[in-house]
């Protein structure tokens, strides 16, 4: 996955317009797009303090275990998107 993201990054660095970048990103898998977005967010906002990052990793692992163990129920992507659209008024 990382190699493909690097190829996209090299391609993007050749003076693409924002619209071209968005169009090119439509060819990425969800996992690749998530990695790209994460990298862009880190670039924009800087990295996390290691202790905070580790705390979030533990939280994510616990939430996954809770869902997989049937203690919690996750939301579908559609439900999450609908909630976001409602919040932002779209």
Short mmCIF file of N, CA, C and O in Angstrom, two decimals:
data_model
loop_
_atom_site.label_atom_id
_atom_site.label_comp_id
_atom_site.label_asym_id
_atom_site.label_seq_id
_atom_site.Cartn_x
_atom_site.Cartn_y
_atom_site.Cartn_z
N UNK A 1 0.83 -1.19 0.00
CA UNK A 1 0.00 0.00 0.00
C UNK A 1 0.87 1.25 0.00
O UNK A 1 0.62 2.17 -0.75
N UNK A 2 1.91 1.31 0.81
CA UNK A 2 2.76 2.48 0.91
C UNK A 2 3.43 2.83 -0.41
O UNK A 2 3.57 3.99 -0.75
N UNK A 3 3.86 1.81 -1.17
CA UNK A 3 4.52 2.05 -2.45
C UNK A 3 3.56 2.72 -3.42
O UNK A 3 3.93 3.67 -4.12
N UNK A 4 2.32 2.27 -3.46
CA UNK A 4 1.33 2.88 -4.36
C UNK A 4 1.05 4.32 -3.97
O UNK A 4 0.91 5.18 -4.83
N UNK A 5 0.99 4.61 -2.69
CA UNK A 5 0.78 5.98 -2.22
C UNK A 5 1.96 6.84 -2.65
O UNK A 5 1.79 7.97 -3.08
N UNK A 6 3.17 6.31 -2.55
CA UNK A 6 4.35 7.07 -2.96
C UNK A 6 4.30 7.38 -4.45
O UNK A 6 4.67 8.48 -4.87
N UNK A 7 3.83 6.43 -5.26
CA UNK A 7 3.70 6.67 -6.69
C UNK A 7 2.70 7.79 -6.96
O UNK A 7 2.93 8.65 -7.81
N UNK A 8 1.58 7.77 -6.24
CA UNK A 8 0.58 8.84 -6.39
C UNK A 8 1.20 10.17 -5.97
O UNK A 8 1.03 11.18 -6.65
N UNK A 9 1.95 10.17 -4.88
CA UNK A 9 2.58 11.41 -4.40
C UNK A 9 3.55 11.95 -5.43
O UNK A 9 3.59 13.17 -5.65
N UNK A 10 4.33 11.09 -6.07
CA UNK A 10 5.26 11.55 -7.11
C UNK A 10 4.49 12.15 -8.27
O UNK A 10 4.86 13.18 -8.82
N UNK A 11 3.40 11.49 -8.65
CA UNK A 11 2.57 11.98 -9.75
C UNK A 11 1.94 13.33 -9.39
O UNK A 11 1.92 14.24 -10.20
N UNK A 12 1.47 13.46 -8.18
CA UNK A 12 0.86 14.70 -7.73
C UNK A 12 1.87 15.84 -7.72
O UNK A 12 1.54 16.96 -8.05
N UNK A 13 3.10 15.52 -7.39
CA UNK A 13 4.11 16.57 -7.27
C UNK A 13 4.47 17.18 -8.62
O UNK A 13 5.21 18.14 -8.68
N UNK A 14 3.95 16.64 -9.72
CA UNK A 14 4.27 17.18 -11.04
C UNK A 14 3.28 18.27 -11.45
O UNK A 14 2.82 18.31 -12.57
N UNK A 15 2.95 19.16 -10.51
CA UNK A 15 2.14 20.36 -10.77
C UNK A 15 0.71 20.06 -11.21
O UNK A 15 0.20 20.64 -12.15
N UNK A 16 0.05 19.17 -10.52
CA UNK A 16 -1.35 18.88 -10.81
C UNK A 16 -2.22 19.94 -10.17
O UNK A 16 -1.87 20.50 -9.13
N UNK A 17 -3.38 20.19 -10.77
CA UNK A 17 -4.34 21.08 -10.16
C UNK A 17 -5.05 20.33 -9.03
O UNK A 17 -5.00 19.10 -8.97
N UNK A 18 -5.71 21.07 -8.18
CA UNK A 18 -6.46 20.44 -7.09
C UNK A 18 -7.51 19.49 -7.65
O UNK A 18 -7.70 18.38 -7.15
N UNK A 19 -8.19 19.90 -8.70
CA UNK A 19 -9.21 19.04 -9.32
C UNK A 19 -8.59 17.75 -9.86
O UNK A 19 -9.16 16.67 -9.72
N UNK A 20 -7.41 17.84 -10.45
CA UNK A 20 -6.73 16.65 -10.95
C UNK A 20 -6.34 15.72 -9.80
O UNK A 20 -6.42 14.50 -9.93
N UNK A 21 -5.92 16.30 -8.69
CA UNK A 21 -5.56 15.49 -7.52
C UNK A 21 -6.79 14.74 -7.01
O UNK A 21 -6.72 13.55 -6.72
N UNK A 22 -7.92 15.44 -6.91
CA UNK A 22 -9.16 14.80 -6.46
C UNK A 22 -9.55 13.68 -7.41
O UNK A 22 -9.90 12.57 -7.00
N UNK A 23 -9.47 13.94 -8.71
CA UNK A 23 -9.81 12.92 -9.72
C UNK A 23 -8.88 11.72 -9.60
O UNK A 23 -9.33 10.58 -9.63
N UNK A 24 -7.60 11.97 -9.46
CA UNK A 24 -6.62 10.89 -9.35
C UNK A 24 -6.87 10.06 -8.09
O UNK A 24 -6.74 8.84 -8.10
N UNK A 25 -7.27 10.70 -7.00
CA UNK A 25 -7.50 9.98 -5.76
C UNK A 25 -8.72 9.06 -5.86
O UNK A 25 -8.84 8.12 -5.09
N UNK A 26 -9.59 9.31 -6.82
CA UNK A 26 -10.78 8.44 -6.97
C UNK A 26 -10.41 7.03 -7.42
O UNK A 26 -11.22 6.13 -7.34
N UNK A 27 -9.18 6.85 -7.86
CA UNK A 27 -8.73 5.52 -8.29
C UNK A 27 -8.12 4.71 -7.14
O UNK A 27 -7.76 3.56 -7.33
N UNK A 28 -8.03 5.31 -5.96
CA UNK A 28 -7.44 4.62 -4.81
C UNK A 28 -8.48 3.76 -4.10
O UNK A 28 -9.66 4.10 -4.10
N UNK A 29 -8.01 2.71 -3.47
CA UNK A 29 -8.90 1.90 -2.63
C UNK A 29 -9.23 2.71 -1.38
O UNK A 29 -8.58 3.72 -1.08
N UNK A 30 -10.21 2.25 -0.62
CA UNK A 30 -10.55 2.95 0.63
C UNK A 30 -9.36 2.98 1.58
O UNK A 30 -9.11 4.01 2.22
N UNK A 31 -8.63 1.89 1.67
CA UNK A 31 -7.48 1.84 2.56
C UNK A 31 -6.40 2.82 2.11
O UNK A 31 -5.79 3.52 2.93
N UNK A 32 -6.16 2.89 0.81
CA UNK A 32 -5.16 3.81 0.28
C UNK A 32 -5.59 5.26 0.50
O UNK A 32 -4.78 6.11 0.87
N UNK A 33 -6.86 5.53 0.27
CA UNK A 33 -7.38 6.88 0.47
C UNK A 33 -7.28 7.28 1.94
O UNK A 33 -6.89 8.40 2.26
N UNK A 34 -7.59 6.35 2.83
CA UNK A 34 -7.47 6.63 4.26
C UNK A 34 -6.04 6.94 4.63
O UNK A 34 -5.77 7.88 5.40
N UNK A 35 -5.09 6.19 4.09
CA UNK A 35 -3.67 6.44 4.37
C UNK A 35 -3.26 7.81 3.83
O UNK A 35 -2.56 8.58 4.50
N UNK A 36 -3.69 8.14 2.62
CA UNK A 36 -3.38 9.44 2.04
C UNK A 36 -3.94 10.58 2.88
O UNK A 36 -3.25 11.55 3.19
N UNK A 37 -5.19 10.45 3.29
CA UNK A 37 -5.81 11.47 4.13
C UNK A 37 -5.08 11.61 5.46
O UNK A 37 -4.88 12.73 5.95
N UNK A 38 -4.69 10.49 6.04
CA UNK A 38 -3.95 10.53 7.30
C UNK A 38 -2.63 11.26 7.12
O UNK A 38 -2.27 12.12 7.93
N UNK A 39 -1.94 10.95 6.04
CA UNK A 39 -0.66 11.62 5.79
C UNK A 39 -0.84 13.11 5.56
O UNK A 39 -0.03 13.92 6.03
N UNK A 40 -1.88 13.48 4.84
CA UNK A 40 -2.15 14.90 4.61
C UNK A 40 -2.49 15.62 5.91
O UNK A 40 -2.04 16.74 6.14
N UNK A 41 -3.27 14.97 6.76
CA UNK A 41 -3.64 15.57 8.05
C UNK A 41 -2.40 15.76 8.92
O UNK A 41 -2.25 16.81 9.57
N UNK A 42 -1.51 14.78 8.93
CA UNK A 42 -0.28 14.90 9.71
C UNK A 42 0.57 16.04 9.16
O UNK A 42 1.12 16.84 9.90
N UNK A 43 0.63 16.13 7.83
CA UNK A 43 1.40 17.21 7.21
C UNK A 43 0.82 18.57 7.56
O UNK A 43 1.53 19.52 7.84
N UNK A 44 -0.49 18.66 7.56
CA UNK A 44 -1.16 19.92 7.85
C UNK A 44 -1.07 20.30 9.32
O UNK A 44 -0.79 21.45 9.66
N UNK A 45 -1.28 19.34 10.19
CA UNK A 45 -1.38 19.63 11.62
C UNK A 45 -0.16 19.19 12.43
O UNK A 45 -0.11 19.45 13.63
N UNK A 46 0.75 18.49 11.81
CA UNK A 46 1.90 17.97 12.55
C UNK A 46 1.56 16.63 13.18
O UNK A 46 0.39 16.25 13.27
N UNK A 47 2.55 15.92 13.60
CA UNK A 47 2.33 14.61 14.20
C UNK A 47 1.81 14.71 15.62
O UNK A 47 1.82 15.77 16.23
N UNK A 48 1.36 13.59 16.12
CA UNK A 48 0.87 13.53 17.50
C UNK A 48 2.03 13.30 18.45
O UNK A 48 3.04 12.73 18.07
N UNK A 49 1.84 13.74 19.66
CA UNK A 49 2.78 13.41 20.73
C UNK A 49 2.75 11.89 20.88
O UNK A 49 1.66 11.29 20.91
N UNK A 50 3.90 11.23 20.93
CA UNK A 50 3.92 9.76 20.97
C UNK A 50 3.01 9.15 22.04
O UNK A 50 2.36 8.15 21.78
N UNK A 51 2.96 9.74 23.22
CA UNK A 51 2.11 9.19 24.29
C UNK A 51 0.63 9.29 23.91
O UNK A 51 -0.15 8.37 24.19
N UNK A 52 0.25 10.37 23.27
CA UNK A 52 -1.14 10.55 22.84
C UNK A 52 -1.46 9.57 21.73
O UNK A 52 -2.52 8.92 21.74
N UNK A 53 -0.54 9.42 20.79
CA UNK A 53 -0.75 8.48 19.70
C UNK A 53 -0.93 7.06 20.23
O UNK A 53 -1.82 6.33 19.79
N UNK A 54 -0.11 6.66 21.19
CA UNK A 54 -0.22 5.32 21.76
C UNK A 54 -1.54 5.15 22.50
O UNK A 54 -2.18 4.10 22.42
N UNK A 55 -1.98 6.19 23.21
CA UNK A 55 -3.28 6.13 23.89
C UNK A 55 -4.41 5.91 22.89
O UNK A 55 -5.32 5.12 23.13
N UNK A 56 -4.35 6.61 21.75
CA UNK A 56 -5.38 6.43 20.72
C UNK A 56 -5.32 5.04 20.13
O UNK A 56 -6.35 4.42 19.85
N UNK A 57 -4.11 4.52 19.91
CA UNK A 57 -3.99 3.15 19.39
C UNK A 57 -4.65 2.16 20.34
O UNK A 57 -5.35 1.25 19.91
N UNK A 58 -4.40 2.32 21.63
CA UNK A 58 -5.02 1.43 22.62
C UNK A 58 -6.53 1.58 22.60
O UNK A 58 -7.25 0.57 22.68
N UNK A 59 -7.03 2.80 22.49
CA UNK A 59 -8.47 3.04 22.42
C UNK A 59 -9.09 2.36 21.21
O UNK A 59 -10.13 1.71 21.29
N UNK A 60 -8.42 2.49 20.07
CA UNK A 60 -8.92 1.87 18.84
C UNK A 60 -8.93 0.36 18.98
O UNK A 60 -9.92 -0.31 18.62
N UNK A 61 -7.85 -0.21 19.52
CA UNK A 61 -7.81 -1.67 19.71
C UNK A 61 -8.95 -2.13 20.63
O UNK A 61 -9.59 -3.15 20.37
N UNK A 62 -9.21 -1.37 21.70
CA UNK A 62 -10.28 -1.73 22.62
C UNK A 62 -11.64 -1.65 21.95
O UNK A 62 -12.49 -2.52 22.12
N UNK A 63 -11.86 -0.60 21.16
CA UNK A 63 -13.15 -0.45 20.47
C UNK A 63 -13.36 -1.57 19.46
O UNK A 63 -14.47 -2.11 19.35
N UNK A 64 -12.31 -1.93 18.75
CA UNK A 64 -12.41 -3.05 17.79
C UNK A 64 -12.74 -4.34 18.54
O UNK A 64 -13.62 -5.10 18.12
N UNK A 65 -12.06 -4.57 19.65
CA UNK A 65 -12.32 -5.78 20.45
C UNK A 65 -13.75 -5.78 20.95
O UNK A 65 -14.41 -6.83 20.95
N UNK A 66 -14.26 -4.62 21.37
CA UNK A 66 -15.64 -4.54 21.85
C UNK A 66 -16.64 -4.86 20.75
O UNK A 66 -17.63 -5.56 20.98
N UNK A 67 -16.39 -4.35 19.55
CA UNK A 67 -17.30 -4.62 18.43
C UNK A 67 -17.21 -6.09 18.04
O UNK A 67 -18.23 -6.77 17.88
N UNK A 68 -15.99 -6.60 17.90
CA UNK A 68 -15.83 -8.00 17.51
C UNK A 68 -16.35 -8.96 18.58
O UNK A 68 -16.82 -10.05 18.27
N UNK A 69 -16.29 -8.54 19.83
CA UNK A 69 -16.78 -9.37 20.92
C UNK A 69 -18.27 -9.23 21.17
O UNK A 69 -18.82 -9.86 22.07
N UNK A 70 -18.94 -8.38 20.40
CA UNK A 70 -20.38 -8.21 20.54
C UNK A 70 -20.81 -7.31 21.68
O UNK A 70 -22.00 -7.18 21.97
N UNK A 71 -19.86 -6.66 22.35
CA UNK A 71 -20.20 -5.77 23.46
C UNK A 71 -20.69 -4.41 22.96
O UNK A 71 -21.38 -3.70 23.67
N UNK A 72 -20.30 -4.04 21.76
CA UNK A 72 -20.72 -2.79 21.13
C UNK A 72 -21.11 -3.07 19.70
O UNK A 72 -20.69 -4.05 19.11
N UNK A 73 -21.93 -2.19 19.15
CA UNK A 73 -22.35 -2.34 17.76
C UNK A 73 -21.85 -1.13 16.98
O UNK A 73 -22.04 0.01 17.40
N UNK A 74 -21.20 -1.38 15.87
CA UNK A 74 -20.69 -0.30 15.03
C UNK A 74 -21.78 0.29 14.16
O UNK A 74 -22.89 -0.25 14.05
N UNK A 75 -21.48 1.43 13.56
CA UNK A 75 -22.40 2.08 12.63
C UNK A 75 -21.92 1.82 11.21
O UNK A 75 -20.73 1.77 10.95
N UNK A 76 -22.85 1.72 10.28
CA UNK A 76 -22.48 1.56 8.88
C UNK A 76 -21.89 2.87 8.36
O UNK A 76 -22.15 3.95 8.91
N UNK A 77 -21.11 2.77 7.30
CA UNK A 77 -20.57 3.96 6.67
C UNK A 77 -21.67 4.90 6.22
O UNK A 77 -21.54 6.13 6.32
N UNK A 78 -22.76 4.33 5.73
CA UNK A 78 -23.90 5.15 5.29
C UNK A 78 -24.50 5.93 6.45
O UNK A 78 -24.83 7.11 6.31
N UNK A 79 -24.64 5.28 7.60
CA UNK A 79 -25.21 5.95 8.78
C UNK A 79 -24.30 7.08 9.25
O UNK A 79 -24.77 8.17 9.58
N UNK A 80 -23.00 6.83 9.25
CA UNK A 80 -22.05 7.86 9.66
C UNK A 80 -22.10 9.03 8.69
O UNK A 80 -22.14 10.20 9.10
N UNK A 81 -22.10 8.73 7.39
CA UNK A 81 -22.15 9.80 6.38
C UNK A 81 -23.43 10.62 6.52
O UNK A 81 -23.40 11.85 6.40
N UNK A 82 -24.54 9.97 6.78
CA UNK A 82 -25.81 10.68 6.96
C UNK A 82 -25.74 11.61 8.16
O UNK A 82 -26.22 12.76 8.10
N UNK A 83 -25.15 11.14 9.25
CA UNK A 83 -25.00 11.99 10.45
C UNK A 83 -24.12 13.19 10.16
O UNK A 83 -24.40 14.32 10.58
N UNK A 84 -23.04 12.97 9.42
CA UNK A 84 -22.13 14.07 9.07
C UNK A 84 -22.85 15.09 8.19
O UNK A 84 -22.75 16.30 8.43
N UNK A 85 -23.59 14.60 7.18
CA UNK A 85 -24.33 15.52 6.30
C UNK A 85 -25.34 16.34 7.11
O UNK A 85 -25.50 17.54 6.89
N UNK A 86 -25.97 15.71 8.08
CA UNK A 86 -26.96 16.42 8.92
C UNK A 86 -26.25 17.49 9.74
O UNK A 86 -26.75 18.61 9.87
N UNK A 87 -25.10 17.16 10.28
CA UNK A 87 -24.37 18.11 11.13
C UNK A 87 -23.89 19.31 10.31
O UNK A 87 -24.01 20.45 10.75
N UNK A 88 -23.36 19.05 9.12
CA UNK A 88 -22.82 20.15 8.30
C UNK A 88 -23.87 20.80 7.42
O UNK A 88 -23.59 21.74 6.70
N UNK A 89 -25.10 20.27 7.46
CA UNK A 89 -26.20 20.89 6.73
C UNK A 89 -26.20 20.63 5.25
O UNK A 89 -26.57 21.48 4.46
N UNK A 90 -25.77 19.44 4.85
CA UNK A 90 -25.77 19.10 3.41
C UNK A 90 -26.71 17.97 3.13
O UNK A 90 -26.94 17.08 3.76
#
